[in-house]
Each structure stands twice: as structure tokens, then as C-alpha cells.
Short mmCIF file of C-alpha atoms and ligand atoms in Angstrom, two decimals:
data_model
loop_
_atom_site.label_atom_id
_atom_site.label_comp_id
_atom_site.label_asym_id
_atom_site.label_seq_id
_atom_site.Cartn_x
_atom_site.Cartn_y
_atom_site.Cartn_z
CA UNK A 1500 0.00 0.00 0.00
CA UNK A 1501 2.83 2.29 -0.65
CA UNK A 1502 0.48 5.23 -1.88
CA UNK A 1503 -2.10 5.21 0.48
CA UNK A 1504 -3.23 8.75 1.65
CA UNK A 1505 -1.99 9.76 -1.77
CA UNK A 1506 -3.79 10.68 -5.14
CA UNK A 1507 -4.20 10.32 -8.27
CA UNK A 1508 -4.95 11.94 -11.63
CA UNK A 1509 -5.00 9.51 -14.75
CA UNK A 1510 -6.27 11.08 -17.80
CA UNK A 1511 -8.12 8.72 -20.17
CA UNK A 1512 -8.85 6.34 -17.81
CA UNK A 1513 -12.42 5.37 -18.32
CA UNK A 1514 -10.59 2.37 -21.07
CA UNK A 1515 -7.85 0.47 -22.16
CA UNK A 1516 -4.15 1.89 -20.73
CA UNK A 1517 -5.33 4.39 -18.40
CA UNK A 1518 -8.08 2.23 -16.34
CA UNK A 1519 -5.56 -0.83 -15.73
CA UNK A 1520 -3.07 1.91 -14.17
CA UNK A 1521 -5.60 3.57 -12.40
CA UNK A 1522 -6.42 0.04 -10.89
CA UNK A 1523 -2.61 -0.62 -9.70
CA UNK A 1524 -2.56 2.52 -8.26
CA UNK A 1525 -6.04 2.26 -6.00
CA UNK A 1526 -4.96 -1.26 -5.16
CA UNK A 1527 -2.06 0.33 -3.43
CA UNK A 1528 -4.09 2.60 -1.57
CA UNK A 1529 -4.28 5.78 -3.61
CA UNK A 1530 -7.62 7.69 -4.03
CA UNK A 1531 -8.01 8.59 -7.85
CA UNK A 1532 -9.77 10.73 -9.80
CA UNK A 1533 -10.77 9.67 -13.41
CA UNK A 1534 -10.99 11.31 -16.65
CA UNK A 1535 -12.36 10.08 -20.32
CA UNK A 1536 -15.22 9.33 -22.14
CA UNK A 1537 -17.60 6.51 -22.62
CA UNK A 1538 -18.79 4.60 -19.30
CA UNK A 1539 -17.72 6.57 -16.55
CA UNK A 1540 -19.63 5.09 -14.19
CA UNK A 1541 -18.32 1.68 -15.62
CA UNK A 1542 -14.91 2.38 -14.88
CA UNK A 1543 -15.67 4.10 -11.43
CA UNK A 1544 -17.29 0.95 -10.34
CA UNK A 1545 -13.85 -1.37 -11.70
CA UNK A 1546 -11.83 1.31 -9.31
CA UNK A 1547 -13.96 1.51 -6.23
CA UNK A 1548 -13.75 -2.25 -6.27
CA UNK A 1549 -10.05 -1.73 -4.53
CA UNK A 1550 -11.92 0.47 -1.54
CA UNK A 1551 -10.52 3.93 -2.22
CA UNK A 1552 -12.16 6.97 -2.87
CA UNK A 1553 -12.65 7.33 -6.37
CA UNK A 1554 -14.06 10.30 -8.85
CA UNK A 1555 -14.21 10.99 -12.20
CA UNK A 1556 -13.71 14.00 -14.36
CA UNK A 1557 -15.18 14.95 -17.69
CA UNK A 1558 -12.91 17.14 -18.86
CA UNK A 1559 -11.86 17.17 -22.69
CA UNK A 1560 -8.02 17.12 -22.41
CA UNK A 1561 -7.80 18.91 -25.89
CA UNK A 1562 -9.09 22.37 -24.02
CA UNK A 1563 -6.93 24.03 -21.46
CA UNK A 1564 -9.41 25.27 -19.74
CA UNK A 1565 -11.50 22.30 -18.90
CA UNK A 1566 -7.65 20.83 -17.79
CA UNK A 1567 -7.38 23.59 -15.14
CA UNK A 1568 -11.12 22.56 -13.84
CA UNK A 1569 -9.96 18.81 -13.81
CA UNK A 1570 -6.63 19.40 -11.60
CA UNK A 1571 -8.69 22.32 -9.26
CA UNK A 1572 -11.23 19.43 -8.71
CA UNK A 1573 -9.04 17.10 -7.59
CA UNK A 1574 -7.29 19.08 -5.65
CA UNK A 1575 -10.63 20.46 -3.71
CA UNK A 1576 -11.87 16.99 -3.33
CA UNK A 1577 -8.75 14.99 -2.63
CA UNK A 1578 -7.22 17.49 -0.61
CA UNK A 1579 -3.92 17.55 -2.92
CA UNK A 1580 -2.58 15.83 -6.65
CA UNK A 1581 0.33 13.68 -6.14
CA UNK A 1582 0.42 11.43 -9.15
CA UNK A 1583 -0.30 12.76 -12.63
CA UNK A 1584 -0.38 9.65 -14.97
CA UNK A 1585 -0.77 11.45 -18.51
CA UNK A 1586 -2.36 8.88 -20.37
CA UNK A 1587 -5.47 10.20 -22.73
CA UNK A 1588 -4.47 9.78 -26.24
CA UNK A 1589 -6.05 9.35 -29.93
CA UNK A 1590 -4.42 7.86 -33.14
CA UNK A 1591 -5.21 8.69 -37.01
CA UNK A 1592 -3.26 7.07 -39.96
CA UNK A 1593 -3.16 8.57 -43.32
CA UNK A 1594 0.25 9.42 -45.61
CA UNK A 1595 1.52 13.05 -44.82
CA UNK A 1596 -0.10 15.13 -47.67
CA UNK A 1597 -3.15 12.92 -47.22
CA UNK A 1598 -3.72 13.87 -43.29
CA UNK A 1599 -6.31 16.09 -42.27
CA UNK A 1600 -5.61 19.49 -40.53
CA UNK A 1601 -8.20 18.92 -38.11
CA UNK A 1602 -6.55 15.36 -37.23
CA UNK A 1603 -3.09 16.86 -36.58
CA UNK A 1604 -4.58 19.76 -34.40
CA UNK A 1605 -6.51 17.39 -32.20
CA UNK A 1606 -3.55 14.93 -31.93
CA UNK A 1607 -1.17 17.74 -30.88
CA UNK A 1608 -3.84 18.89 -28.71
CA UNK A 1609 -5.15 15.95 -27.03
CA UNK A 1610 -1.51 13.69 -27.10
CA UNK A 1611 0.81 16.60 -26.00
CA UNK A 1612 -0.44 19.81 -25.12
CA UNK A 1613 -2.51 18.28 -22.43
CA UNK A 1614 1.04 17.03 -20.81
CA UNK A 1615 2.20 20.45 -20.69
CA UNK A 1616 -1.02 21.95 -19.06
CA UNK A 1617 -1.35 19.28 -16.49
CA UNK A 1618 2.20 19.34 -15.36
CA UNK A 1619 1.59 23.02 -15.46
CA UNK A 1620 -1.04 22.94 -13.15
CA UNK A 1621 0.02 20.36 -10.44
CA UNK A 1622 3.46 20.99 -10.41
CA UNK A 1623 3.51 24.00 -7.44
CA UNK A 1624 1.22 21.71 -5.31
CA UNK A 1625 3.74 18.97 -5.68
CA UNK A 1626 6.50 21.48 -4.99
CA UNK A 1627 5.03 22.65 -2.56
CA UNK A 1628 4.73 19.49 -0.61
CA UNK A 1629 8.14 18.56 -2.05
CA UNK A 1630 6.57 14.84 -3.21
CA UNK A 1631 5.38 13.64 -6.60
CA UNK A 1632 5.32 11.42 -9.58
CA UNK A 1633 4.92 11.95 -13.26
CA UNK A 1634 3.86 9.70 -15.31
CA UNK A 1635 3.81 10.01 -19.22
CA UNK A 1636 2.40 7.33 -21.05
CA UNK A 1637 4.60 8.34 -24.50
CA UNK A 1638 4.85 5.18 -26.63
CA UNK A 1639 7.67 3.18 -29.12
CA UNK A 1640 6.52 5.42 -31.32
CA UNK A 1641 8.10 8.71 -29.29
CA UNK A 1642 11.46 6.72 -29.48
CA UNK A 1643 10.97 5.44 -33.55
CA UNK A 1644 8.46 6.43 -36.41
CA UNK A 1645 5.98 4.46 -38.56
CA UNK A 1646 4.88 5.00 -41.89
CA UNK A 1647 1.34 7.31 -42.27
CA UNK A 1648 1.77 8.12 -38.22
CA UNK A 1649 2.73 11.93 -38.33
CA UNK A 1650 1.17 13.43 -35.81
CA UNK A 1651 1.13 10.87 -33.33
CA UNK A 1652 4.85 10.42 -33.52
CA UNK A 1653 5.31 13.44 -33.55
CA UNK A 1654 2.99 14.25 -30.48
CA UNK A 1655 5.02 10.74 -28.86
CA UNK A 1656 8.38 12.20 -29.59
CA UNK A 1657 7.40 15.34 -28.15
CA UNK A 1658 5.69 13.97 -24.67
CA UNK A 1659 9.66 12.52 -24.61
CA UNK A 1660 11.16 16.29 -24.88
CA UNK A 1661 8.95 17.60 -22.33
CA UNK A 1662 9.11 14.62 -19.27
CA UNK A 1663 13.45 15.41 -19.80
CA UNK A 1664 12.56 19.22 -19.66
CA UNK A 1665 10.79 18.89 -16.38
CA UNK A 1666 13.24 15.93 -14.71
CA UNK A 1667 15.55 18.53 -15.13
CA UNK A 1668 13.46 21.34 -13.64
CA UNK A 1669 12.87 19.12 -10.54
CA UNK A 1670 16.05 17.47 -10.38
CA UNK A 1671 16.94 18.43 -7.42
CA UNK A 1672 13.80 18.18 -5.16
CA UNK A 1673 11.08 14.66 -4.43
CA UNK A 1674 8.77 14.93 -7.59
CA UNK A 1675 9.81 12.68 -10.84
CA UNK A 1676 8.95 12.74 -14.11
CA UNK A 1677 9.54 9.79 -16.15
CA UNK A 1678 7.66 8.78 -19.46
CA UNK A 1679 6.67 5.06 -20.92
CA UNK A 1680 7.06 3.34 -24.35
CA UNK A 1681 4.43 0.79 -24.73
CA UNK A 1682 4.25 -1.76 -27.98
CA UNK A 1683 1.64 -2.95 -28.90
CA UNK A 1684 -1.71 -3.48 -26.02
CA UNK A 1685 -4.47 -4.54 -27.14
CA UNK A 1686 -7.06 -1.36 -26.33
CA UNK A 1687 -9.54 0.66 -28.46
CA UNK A 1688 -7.53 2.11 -30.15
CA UNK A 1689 -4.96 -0.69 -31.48
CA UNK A 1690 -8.39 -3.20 -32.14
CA UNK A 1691 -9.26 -0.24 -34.85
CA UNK A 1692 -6.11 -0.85 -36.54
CA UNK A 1693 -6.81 -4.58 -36.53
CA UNK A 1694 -10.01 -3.87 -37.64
CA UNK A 1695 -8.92 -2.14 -40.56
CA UNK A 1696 -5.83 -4.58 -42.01
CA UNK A 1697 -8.80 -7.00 -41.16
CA UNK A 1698 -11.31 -5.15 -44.19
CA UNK A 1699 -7.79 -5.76 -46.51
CA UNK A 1700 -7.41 -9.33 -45.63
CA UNK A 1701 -10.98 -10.47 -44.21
CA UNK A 1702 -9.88 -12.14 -41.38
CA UNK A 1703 -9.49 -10.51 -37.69
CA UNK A 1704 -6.58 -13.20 -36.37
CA UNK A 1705 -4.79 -12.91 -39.53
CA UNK A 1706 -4.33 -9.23 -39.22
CA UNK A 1707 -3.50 -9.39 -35.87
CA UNK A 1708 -0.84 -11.64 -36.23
CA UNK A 1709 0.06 -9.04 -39.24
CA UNK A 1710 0.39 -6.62 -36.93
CA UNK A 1711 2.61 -7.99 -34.21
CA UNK A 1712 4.45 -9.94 -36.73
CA UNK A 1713 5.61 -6.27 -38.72
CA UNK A 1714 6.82 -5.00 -35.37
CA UNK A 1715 6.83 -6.96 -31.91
CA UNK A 1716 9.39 -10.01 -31.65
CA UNK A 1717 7.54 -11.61 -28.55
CA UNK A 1718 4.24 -11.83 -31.29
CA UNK A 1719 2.30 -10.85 -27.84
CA UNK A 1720 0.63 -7.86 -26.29
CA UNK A 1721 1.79 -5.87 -23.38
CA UNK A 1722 -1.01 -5.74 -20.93
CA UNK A 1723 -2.16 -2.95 -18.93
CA UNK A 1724 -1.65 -4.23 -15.70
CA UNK A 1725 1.95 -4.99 -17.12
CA UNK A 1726 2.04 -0.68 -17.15
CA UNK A 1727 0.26 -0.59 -14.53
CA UNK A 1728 3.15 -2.19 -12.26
CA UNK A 1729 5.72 -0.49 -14.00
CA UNK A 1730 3.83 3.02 -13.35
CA UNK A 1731 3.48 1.73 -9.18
CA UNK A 1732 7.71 0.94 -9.09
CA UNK A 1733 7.96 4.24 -10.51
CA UNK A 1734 5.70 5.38 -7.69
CA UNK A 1735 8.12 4.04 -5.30
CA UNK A 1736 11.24 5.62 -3.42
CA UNK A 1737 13.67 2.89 -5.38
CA UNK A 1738 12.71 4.58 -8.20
CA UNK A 1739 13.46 7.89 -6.40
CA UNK A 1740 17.31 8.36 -9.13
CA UNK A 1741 14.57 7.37 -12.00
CA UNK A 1742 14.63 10.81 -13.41
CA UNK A 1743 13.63 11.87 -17.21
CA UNK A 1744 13.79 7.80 -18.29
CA UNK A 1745 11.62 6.78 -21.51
CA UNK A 1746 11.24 3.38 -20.49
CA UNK A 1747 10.37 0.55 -23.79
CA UNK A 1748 8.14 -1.98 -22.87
CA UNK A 1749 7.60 -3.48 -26.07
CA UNK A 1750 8.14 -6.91 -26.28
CA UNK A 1751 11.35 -6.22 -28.10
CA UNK A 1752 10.18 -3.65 -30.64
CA UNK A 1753 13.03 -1.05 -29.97
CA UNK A 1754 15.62 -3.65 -30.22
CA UNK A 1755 15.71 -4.64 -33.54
P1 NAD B 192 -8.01 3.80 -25.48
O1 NAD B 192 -8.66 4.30 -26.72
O2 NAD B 192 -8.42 2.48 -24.91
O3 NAD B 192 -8.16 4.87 -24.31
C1 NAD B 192 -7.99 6.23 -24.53
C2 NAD B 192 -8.58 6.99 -23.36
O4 NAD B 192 -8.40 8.40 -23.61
C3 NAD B 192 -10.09 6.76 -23.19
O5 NAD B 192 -10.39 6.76 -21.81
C4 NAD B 192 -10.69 8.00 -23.86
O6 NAD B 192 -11.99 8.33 -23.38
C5 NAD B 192 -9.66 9.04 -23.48
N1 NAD B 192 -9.69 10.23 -24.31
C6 NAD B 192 -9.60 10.31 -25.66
N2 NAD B 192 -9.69 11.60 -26.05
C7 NAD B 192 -9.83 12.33 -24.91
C8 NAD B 192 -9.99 13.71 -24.66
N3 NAD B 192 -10.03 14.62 -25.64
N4 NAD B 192 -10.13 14.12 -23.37
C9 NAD B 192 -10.12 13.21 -22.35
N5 NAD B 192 -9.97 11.90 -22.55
C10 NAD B 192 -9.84 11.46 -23.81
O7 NAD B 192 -6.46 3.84 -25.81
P2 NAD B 192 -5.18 3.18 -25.11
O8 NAD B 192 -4.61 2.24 -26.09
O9 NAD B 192 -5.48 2.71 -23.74
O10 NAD B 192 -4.20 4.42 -25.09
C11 NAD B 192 -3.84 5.11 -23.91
C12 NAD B 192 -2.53 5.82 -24.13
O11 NAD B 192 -1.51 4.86 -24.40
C13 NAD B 192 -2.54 6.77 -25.34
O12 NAD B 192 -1.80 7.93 -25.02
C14 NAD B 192 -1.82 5.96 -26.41
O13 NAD B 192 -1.22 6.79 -27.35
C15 NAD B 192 -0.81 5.21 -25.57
N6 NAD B 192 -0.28 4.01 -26.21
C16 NAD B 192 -1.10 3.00 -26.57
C17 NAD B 192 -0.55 1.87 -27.17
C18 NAD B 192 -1.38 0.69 -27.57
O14 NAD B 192 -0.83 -0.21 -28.24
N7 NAD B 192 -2.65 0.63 -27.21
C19 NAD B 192 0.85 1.80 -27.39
C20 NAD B 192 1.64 2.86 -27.01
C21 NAD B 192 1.07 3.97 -26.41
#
């Protein structure tokens, strides 16, 4: 229970990444406050289930302003923020020339600028209790590129740049700021891409194996309670010197 009393912010947690962290963390003891779409209530019930208190937010993560309600109401009803897991995130493919403007804005929006505001915004509460963790859930794809993935690697690439930036800018006191590189995990938003090789070749488990087979030596998914764990160690004070780290978990996609 090493983060009981303690709480937590995980954006784009009401699915796939973001719930299964937000589950680590309130089975070891930290109250957290939600944020996505869909089922709320859904994934406030899969929380609760690990007897902490438990909220969610609605807040679109692509407007600043509905980010500064989000980390004002957690603060209010938590009493303080001390683990930001920045996990909400979208995906579009299309070549370069072919990729709508409106895509690329939201992508930037949604998969980056929302890191800066919520670090932003909890950072001087962290400071000011000297304690805190940053988590931001980057991906392989803020470490490499793929083909007809502009924004989104660039968006990755960029969550990278700004969880170094802010190790550095905290260096020296108890908050850390470390980002993750997941593989493939098999969410919403990787079963659309499956979906879609699957309307080439007409068969689901041919395209997934497709799609691991391109890119993932283990030919398995990373789970979320695999991030999950790796999000609580970086919770932990042996993780204390992990500072600025863009940590693969990827079933050996980085190493080829
Ligand atoms: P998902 O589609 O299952 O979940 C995305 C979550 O973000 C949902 O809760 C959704 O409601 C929320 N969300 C989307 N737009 C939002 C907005 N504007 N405001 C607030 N919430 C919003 O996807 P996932 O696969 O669990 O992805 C989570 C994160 O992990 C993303 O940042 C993604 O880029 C990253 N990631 C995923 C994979 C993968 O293979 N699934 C790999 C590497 C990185």
C-alpha cells in the first residue's frame, strides 16, 4: 500500500491503458480521480472495487481550460494531486499530404499539449509538498516512427522532450517525471487498426498476427496491468534516481 493517503490523476482512464493503471494505483491505496469518455460510471465501479475513494472528471483534455477545472477538482476533493499519470491519447493514420488538418490539431492537442497543461497545473502543489510522480504514457513510437503516423509520432516524440525538460526542472527536489514506451496493447484504439488490415485481408486473427508480426518479436501484447506495475515501481522511493527515463516496454520492438 505504498500510496495510500496519496492521489491520483490519470487522464483517459475510463478504457484500455489508463483504467488498468488507475487500478494498480487504488490497489495500493491511492484515491483517484478519473478522466475520459464513454462509461464513466463503468470504470468508477472497476476502481472503487479496490476500496478507495474514487471520482471521475469529464474534462476534454484537448481544451486548457477544462484541464485547469480537472486538476482544481481534484485538488478540492482529494485534498492535494500527487500522481499525474498522462495517459489520454487518440491515433489517425493517413500518408503526410493525405492527413487532415483537423486530425493533426486534435492529436497535438489531445496527445501533447494536455502534458504540458497538467504538469503546469500540479506541479507548485507537488512542490510545494516537495513529493510527486509523473507519469507520461509516451509510446515506441516517441522513441521510432511508422509510416502514415505523423502526428502521433510526432505528439510521442514530443511527450519525450517535455518529461526530460521537467526531470531537469525538478532534479533536485522529491517529484519525478519519467515517461513510458508501450508496444503494442491490445485497447480501443490498437483493435481499430486490426479492424482495418482485417477489411484488406478479411480475417481478424490474420491481421492481428500481421500486426505484431511487422513489429513486436515476442508476437504478444503488453497488458495494462503490465504498465500498470511499471507506473506503481515508478511510484516508489527505489525509483526515487529514475529521473527523465523513456522506459520501452515493447516486447522487443526497440531492439531490432
Ligand atoms: P483507449 O482508446 O483504450 O483509451 C484512450 C482513453 O483516452 C479513453 O479513456 C478516452 O476516453 C480518453 N480520451 C480520448 N480523447 C480524450 C480527450 N479529448 N479528453 C479526455 N480523454 C480522452 O487507448 P489506449 O490504447 O489505452 O491508449 C492510452 C494511451 O496509451 C494513449 O496515449 C496511447 O497513445 C498510448 N499508447 C497505446 C498503445 C497501444 O498499443 N494501445 C501503445 C503505445 C502507447
Amino acid at each position: 500500500m505504498i500510496l495510500q493517503g496519496k492521489t491520483a490523476l490519470v487522464t483517459g482512464s475510463t478504457s484500455g491503458i489508463g483504467l488498468g493503471i488507475a487500478c494498480k494505483l487504488a490497489e495500493a491505496g491511492a484515491n483517484v480521480m478519473l478522466n475520459g469518455f464513454g462509461d464513466a460510471q463503468a470504470a468508477i465501479a472497476r476502481v472503487s472495487a479496490y476500496g478507495t475513494r474514487v471520482s471521475h472528471h469529464p474534462a476534454d483534455v484537448s481544451d486548457a481550460e477544462q484541464i485547469g477545472a480537472m486538476v482544481s477538482q481534484t485538488e478540492r476533493e482529494f485534498g492535494a494531486l500527487d500522481v499525474l499519470v498522462n495517459n489520454a491519447g487518440i491515433q489517425y493514420v493517413a500518408p503526410l499530404e493525405h492527413f487532415p488538418v483537423e486530425r493533426w490539431d486534435s492529436i497535438i492537442a489531445i496527445n501533447l499539449s494536455s502534458v504540458f497543461h497538467t504538469m503546469r497545473l500540479a506541479l507548485p502543489g507537488m512542490r510545494e509538498r516537495d513529493w510527486g510522480r509523473i507519469i507520461n504514457i509516451s509510446s515506441v513510437h516517441g522513441l521510432v516512427a511508422s509510416a502514415q503516423k505523423a502526428a502521433y509520432v510526432a505528439a510521442k516524440h514530443g511527450v519525450i522532450g517535455l518529461t526530460k525538460t521537467v526531470a531537469l526542472e525538478t532534479a533536485t527536489t522529491g517529484i519525478t517525471c519519467n515517461a513510458l514506451c508501450p508496444g503494442w496493447v491490445l485497447t480501443p484504439l490498437v483493435q481499430e487498426q486490426i479492424d482495418s488490415k482485417a477489411r484488406v485481408h478479411g480475417d481478424p486473427s490474420r491481421a492481428t498476427r500481421e500486426l505484431l508480426m511487422e513489429k513486436q518479436p515476442s508476437l504478444d501484447f503488453v497488458t495494462p496491468g503490465q504498465l500498470g506495475d511499471l507506473a506503481l515501481f515508478l511510484c516508489s522511493d527505489a525509483a526515487s534516481q529514475v529521473r527523465g527515463a523513456a522506459w520501452n516496454v515493447d516486447g522487443g520492438w526497440l531492439a531490432q
